Short mmCIF file of C-alpha atoms in Angstrom, two decimals:
data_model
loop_
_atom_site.label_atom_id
_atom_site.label_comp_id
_atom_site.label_asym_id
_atom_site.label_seq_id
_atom_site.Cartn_x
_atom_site.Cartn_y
_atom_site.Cartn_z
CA UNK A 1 -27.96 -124.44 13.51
CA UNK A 2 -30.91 -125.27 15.24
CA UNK A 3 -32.50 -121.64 14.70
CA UNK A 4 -32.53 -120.55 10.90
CA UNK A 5 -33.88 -117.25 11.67
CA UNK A 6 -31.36 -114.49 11.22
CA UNK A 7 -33.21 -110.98 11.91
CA UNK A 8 -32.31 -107.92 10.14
CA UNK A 9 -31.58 -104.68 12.03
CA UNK A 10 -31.72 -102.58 9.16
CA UNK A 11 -31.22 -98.72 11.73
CA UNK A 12 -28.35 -96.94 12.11
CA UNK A 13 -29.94 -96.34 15.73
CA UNK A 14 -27.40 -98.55 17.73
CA UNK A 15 -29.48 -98.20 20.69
CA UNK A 16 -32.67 -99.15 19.26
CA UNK A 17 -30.68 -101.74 17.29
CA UNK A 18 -29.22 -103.51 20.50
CA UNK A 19 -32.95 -103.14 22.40
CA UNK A 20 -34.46 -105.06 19.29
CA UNK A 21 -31.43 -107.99 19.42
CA UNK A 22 -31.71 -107.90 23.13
CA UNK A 23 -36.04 -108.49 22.65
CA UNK A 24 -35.16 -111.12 20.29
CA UNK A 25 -32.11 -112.96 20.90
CA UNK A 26 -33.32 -116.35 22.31
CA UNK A 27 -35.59 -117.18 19.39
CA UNK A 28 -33.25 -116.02 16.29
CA UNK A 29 -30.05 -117.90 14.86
CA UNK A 30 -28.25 -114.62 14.73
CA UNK A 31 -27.98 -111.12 13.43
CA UNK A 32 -27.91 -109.56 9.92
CA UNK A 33 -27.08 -106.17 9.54
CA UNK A 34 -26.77 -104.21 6.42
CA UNK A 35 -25.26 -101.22 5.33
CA UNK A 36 -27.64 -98.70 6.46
CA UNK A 37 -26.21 -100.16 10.43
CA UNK A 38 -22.84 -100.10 8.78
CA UNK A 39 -22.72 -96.73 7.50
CA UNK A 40 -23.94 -95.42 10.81
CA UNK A 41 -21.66 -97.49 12.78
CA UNK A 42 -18.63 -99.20 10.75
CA UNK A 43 -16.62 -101.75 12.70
CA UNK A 44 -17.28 -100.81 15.90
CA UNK A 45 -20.81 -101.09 15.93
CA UNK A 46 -20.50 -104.65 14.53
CA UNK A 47 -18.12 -105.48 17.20
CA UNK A 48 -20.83 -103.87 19.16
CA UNK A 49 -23.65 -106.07 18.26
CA UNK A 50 -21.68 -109.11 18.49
CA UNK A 51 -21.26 -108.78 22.02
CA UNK A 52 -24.66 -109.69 22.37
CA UNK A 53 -23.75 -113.63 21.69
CA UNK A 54 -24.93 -114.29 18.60
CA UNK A 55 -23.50 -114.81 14.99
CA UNK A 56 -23.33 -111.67 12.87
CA UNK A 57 -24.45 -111.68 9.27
CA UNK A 58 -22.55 -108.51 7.48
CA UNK A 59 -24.52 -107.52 4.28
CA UNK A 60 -22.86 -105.22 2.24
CA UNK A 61 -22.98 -106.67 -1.03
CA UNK A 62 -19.56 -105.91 -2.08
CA UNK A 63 -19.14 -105.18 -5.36
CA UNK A 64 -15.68 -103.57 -7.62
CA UNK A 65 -13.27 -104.86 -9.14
CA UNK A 66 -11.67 -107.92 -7.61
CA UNK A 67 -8.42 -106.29 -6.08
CA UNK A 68 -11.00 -103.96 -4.48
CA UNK A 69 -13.31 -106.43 -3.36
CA UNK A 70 -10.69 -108.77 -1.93
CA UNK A 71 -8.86 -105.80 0.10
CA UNK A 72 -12.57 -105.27 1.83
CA UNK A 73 -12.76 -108.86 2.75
CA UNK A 74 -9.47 -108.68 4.42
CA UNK A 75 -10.28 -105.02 6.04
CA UNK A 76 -13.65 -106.79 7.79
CA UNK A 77 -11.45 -109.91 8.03
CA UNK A 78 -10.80 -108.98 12.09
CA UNK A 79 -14.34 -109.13 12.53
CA UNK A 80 -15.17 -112.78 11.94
CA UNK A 81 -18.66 -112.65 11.03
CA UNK A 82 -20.31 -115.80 10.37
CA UNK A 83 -21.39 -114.51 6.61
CA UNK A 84 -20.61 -111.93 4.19
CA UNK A 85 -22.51 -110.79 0.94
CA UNK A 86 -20.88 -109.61 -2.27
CA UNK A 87 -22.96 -109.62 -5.67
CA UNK A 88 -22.75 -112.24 -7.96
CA UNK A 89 -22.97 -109.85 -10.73
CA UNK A 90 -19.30 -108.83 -10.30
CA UNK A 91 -18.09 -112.26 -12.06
CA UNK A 92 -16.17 -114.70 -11.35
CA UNK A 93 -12.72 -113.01 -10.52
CA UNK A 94 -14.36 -110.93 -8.03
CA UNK A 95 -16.10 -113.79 -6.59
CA UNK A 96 -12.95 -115.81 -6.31
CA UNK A 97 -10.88 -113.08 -4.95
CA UNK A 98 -13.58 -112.15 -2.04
CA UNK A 99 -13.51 -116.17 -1.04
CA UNK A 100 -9.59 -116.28 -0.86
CA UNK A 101 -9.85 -113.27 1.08
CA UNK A 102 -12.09 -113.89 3.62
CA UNK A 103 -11.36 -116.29 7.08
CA UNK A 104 -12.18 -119.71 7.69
CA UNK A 105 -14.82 -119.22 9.45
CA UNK A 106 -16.69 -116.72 7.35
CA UNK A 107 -19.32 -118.18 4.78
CA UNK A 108 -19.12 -115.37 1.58
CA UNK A 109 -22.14 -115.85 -0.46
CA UNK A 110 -23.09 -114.03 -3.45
CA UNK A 111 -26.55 -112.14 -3.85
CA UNK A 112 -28.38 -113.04 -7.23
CA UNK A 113 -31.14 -110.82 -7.49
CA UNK A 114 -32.19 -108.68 -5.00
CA UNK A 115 -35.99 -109.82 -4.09
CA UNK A 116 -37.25 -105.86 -4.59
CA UNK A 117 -36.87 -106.89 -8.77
CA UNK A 118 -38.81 -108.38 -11.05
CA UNK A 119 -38.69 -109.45 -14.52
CA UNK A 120 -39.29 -105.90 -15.66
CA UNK A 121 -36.46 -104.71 -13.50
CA UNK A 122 -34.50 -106.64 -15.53
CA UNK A 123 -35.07 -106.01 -18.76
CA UNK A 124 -34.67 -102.33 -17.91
CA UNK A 125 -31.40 -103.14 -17.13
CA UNK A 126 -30.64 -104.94 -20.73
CA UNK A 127 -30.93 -108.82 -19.10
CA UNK A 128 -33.00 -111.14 -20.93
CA UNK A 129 -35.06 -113.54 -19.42
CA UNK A 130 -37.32 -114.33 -16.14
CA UNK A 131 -35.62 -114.22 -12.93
CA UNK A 132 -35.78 -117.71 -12.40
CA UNK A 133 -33.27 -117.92 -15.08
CA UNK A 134 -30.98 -114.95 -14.06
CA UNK A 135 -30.81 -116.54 -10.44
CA UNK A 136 -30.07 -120.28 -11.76
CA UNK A 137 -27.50 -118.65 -14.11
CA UNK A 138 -25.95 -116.54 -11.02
CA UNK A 139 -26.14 -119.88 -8.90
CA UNK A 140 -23.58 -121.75 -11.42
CA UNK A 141 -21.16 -118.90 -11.24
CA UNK A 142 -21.27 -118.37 -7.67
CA UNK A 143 -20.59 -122.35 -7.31
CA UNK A 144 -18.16 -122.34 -10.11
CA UNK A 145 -16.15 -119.20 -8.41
CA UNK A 146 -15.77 -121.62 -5.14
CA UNK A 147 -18.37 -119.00 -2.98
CA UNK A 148 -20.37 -120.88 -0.23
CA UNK A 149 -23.73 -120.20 -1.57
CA UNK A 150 -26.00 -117.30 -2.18
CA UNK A 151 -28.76 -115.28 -2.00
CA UNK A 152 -32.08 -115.73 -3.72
CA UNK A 153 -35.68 -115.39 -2.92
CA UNK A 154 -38.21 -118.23 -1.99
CA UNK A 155 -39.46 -118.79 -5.74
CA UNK A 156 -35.86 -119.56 -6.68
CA UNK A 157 -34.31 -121.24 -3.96
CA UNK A 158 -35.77 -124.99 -5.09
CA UNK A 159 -34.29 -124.83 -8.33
CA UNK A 160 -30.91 -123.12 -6.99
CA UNK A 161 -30.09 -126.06 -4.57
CA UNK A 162 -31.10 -128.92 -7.47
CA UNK A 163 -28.67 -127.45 -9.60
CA UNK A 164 -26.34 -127.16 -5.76
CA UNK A 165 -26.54 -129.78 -3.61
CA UNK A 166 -24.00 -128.64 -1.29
CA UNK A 167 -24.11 -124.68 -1.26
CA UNK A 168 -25.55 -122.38 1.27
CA UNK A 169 -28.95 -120.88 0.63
CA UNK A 170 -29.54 -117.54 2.17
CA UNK A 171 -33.62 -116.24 1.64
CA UNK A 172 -34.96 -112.89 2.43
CA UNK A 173 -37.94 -111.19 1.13
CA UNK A 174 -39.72 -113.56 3.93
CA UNK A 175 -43.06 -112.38 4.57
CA UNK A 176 -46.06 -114.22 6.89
CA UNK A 177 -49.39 -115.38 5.41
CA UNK A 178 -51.47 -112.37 4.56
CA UNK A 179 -48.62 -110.05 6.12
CA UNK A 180 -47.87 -106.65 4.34
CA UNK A 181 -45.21 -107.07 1.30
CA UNK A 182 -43.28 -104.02 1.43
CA UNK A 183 -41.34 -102.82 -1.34
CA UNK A 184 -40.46 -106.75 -1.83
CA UNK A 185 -42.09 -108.46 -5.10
CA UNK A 186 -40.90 -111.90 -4.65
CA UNK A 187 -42.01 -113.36 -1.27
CA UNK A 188 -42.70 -116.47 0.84
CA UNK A 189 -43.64 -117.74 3.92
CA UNK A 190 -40.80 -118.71 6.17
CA UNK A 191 -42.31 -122.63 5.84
CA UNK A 192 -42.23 -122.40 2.10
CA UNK A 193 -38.34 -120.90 1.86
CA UNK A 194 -37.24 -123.72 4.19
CA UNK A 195 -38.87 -126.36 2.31
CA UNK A 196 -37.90 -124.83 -0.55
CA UNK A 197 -33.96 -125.57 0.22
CA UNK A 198 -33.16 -122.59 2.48
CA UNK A 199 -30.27 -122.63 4.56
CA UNK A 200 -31.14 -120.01 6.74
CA UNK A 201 -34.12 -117.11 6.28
CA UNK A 202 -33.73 -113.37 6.71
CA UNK A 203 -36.66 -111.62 8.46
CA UNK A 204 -36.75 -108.07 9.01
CA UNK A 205 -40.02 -105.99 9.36
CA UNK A 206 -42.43 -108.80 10.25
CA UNK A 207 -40.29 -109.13 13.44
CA UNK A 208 -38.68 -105.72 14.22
CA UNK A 209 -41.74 -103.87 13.77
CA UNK A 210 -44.39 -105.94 15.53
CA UNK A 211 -45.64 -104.66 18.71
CA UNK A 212 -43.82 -107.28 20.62
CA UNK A 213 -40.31 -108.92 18.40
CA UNK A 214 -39.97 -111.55 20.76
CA UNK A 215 -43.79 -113.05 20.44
CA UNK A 216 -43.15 -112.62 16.54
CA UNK A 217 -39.39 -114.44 15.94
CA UNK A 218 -41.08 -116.76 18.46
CA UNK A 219 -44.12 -117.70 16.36
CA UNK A 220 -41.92 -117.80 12.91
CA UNK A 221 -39.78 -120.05 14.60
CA UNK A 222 -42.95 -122.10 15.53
CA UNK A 223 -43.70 -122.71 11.61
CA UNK A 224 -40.24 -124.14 11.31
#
């Protein structure tokens, strides 16, 4: 791919989503949309979006039981997006059911820890340990489970694709120098995930709500 930048149209405004994509299209790598889009729109506002010409990225971060989780996968299955999220946290089974389920052409990749938590988060929820740790310990499932790859933030994605040579390294949370941080707590430049080992960077605000998307995706793709 020779644009990593996947921008994500997190609206269930279809219009204002396809304006954005339409702003944008010639300096992203493709589309991500998550389930706030989905839940406005389903299948046919995917199919929707698609039509615009570029690849889709569909993140739902399934998570259920495995039988569950693999009957999703094959319900999308007609709409041959390019990736898929489930969570990593729903072990292995549910990992290896969701690959087995999904089309050729589909990368499924497993999220880790979403880039909104921090070590406290954690511990709240009873898991021991930085999240460094709970990301390189998600990594070795999600490789071991026969996913493509997975999600992770900047700080972790080095140490993810030592430990993964060959996976697929997905990085959100990416925020320019000195640029507002959101509710994100673990964040990098879109230089730093890329040398860092990402396959491909998700960028929402910085680019959907700048007072021109286009000069935006067009200067983050400048860094790269």
């Amino acid at each position: 791919m020779s644009n990593r930048i996947y921008v994500a149209i997190d609206t269930p405004d279809l219009t204002r989503a396809k304006a954005i994509a339409a702003k944008v299209r010639n300096h992203v790598g493709g589309l991500k949309l998550g389930l706030e889009f989905f839940a406005a729109h389903g299948q046919p506002g995917v199919r929707d979006m698609a039509s615009i010409g570029l690849p889709i990225f569909l993140d739902l971060k399934l998570h259920d039981i495995p039988n569950t989780v693999a009957k999703a996968v094959q319900a999308l299955s007609p709409l041959e997006t390019a990736i898929l999220t489930v969570h990593a946290s729903g072990g292995r089974a549910m990992l290896e059911d969701a690959k087995a389920a999904a089309p050729l052409g589909t990368k499924v990749v497993a999220v880790t820890m979403l880039t909104s938590l921090d070590a406290s988060d954690l511990a709240a929820t009873g898991v021991s340990g930085s999240a460094h740790d709970q990301v390189v310990r998600l990594a070795a499932l999600a490789a071991e489970a026969g996913v493509d790859g997975i999600v992770c933030s900047g700080a972790e994605v080095a140490a993810a694709k030592t430990a993964w040579p060959k996976g697929y390294f997905v990085v959100p949370g990416v925020r320019m120098v000195d640029g507002p941080a959101g509710d994100q707590k673990r964040v990098v430049t879109p230089r730093a995930a890329i040398d860092g080992g990402a396959s491909i960077i998700v960028v929402g605000r910085p680019i959907t709500q700048a007072e021109n998307p286009d000069a935006a995706a067009r200067a983050i793709a400048a860094t790269l």
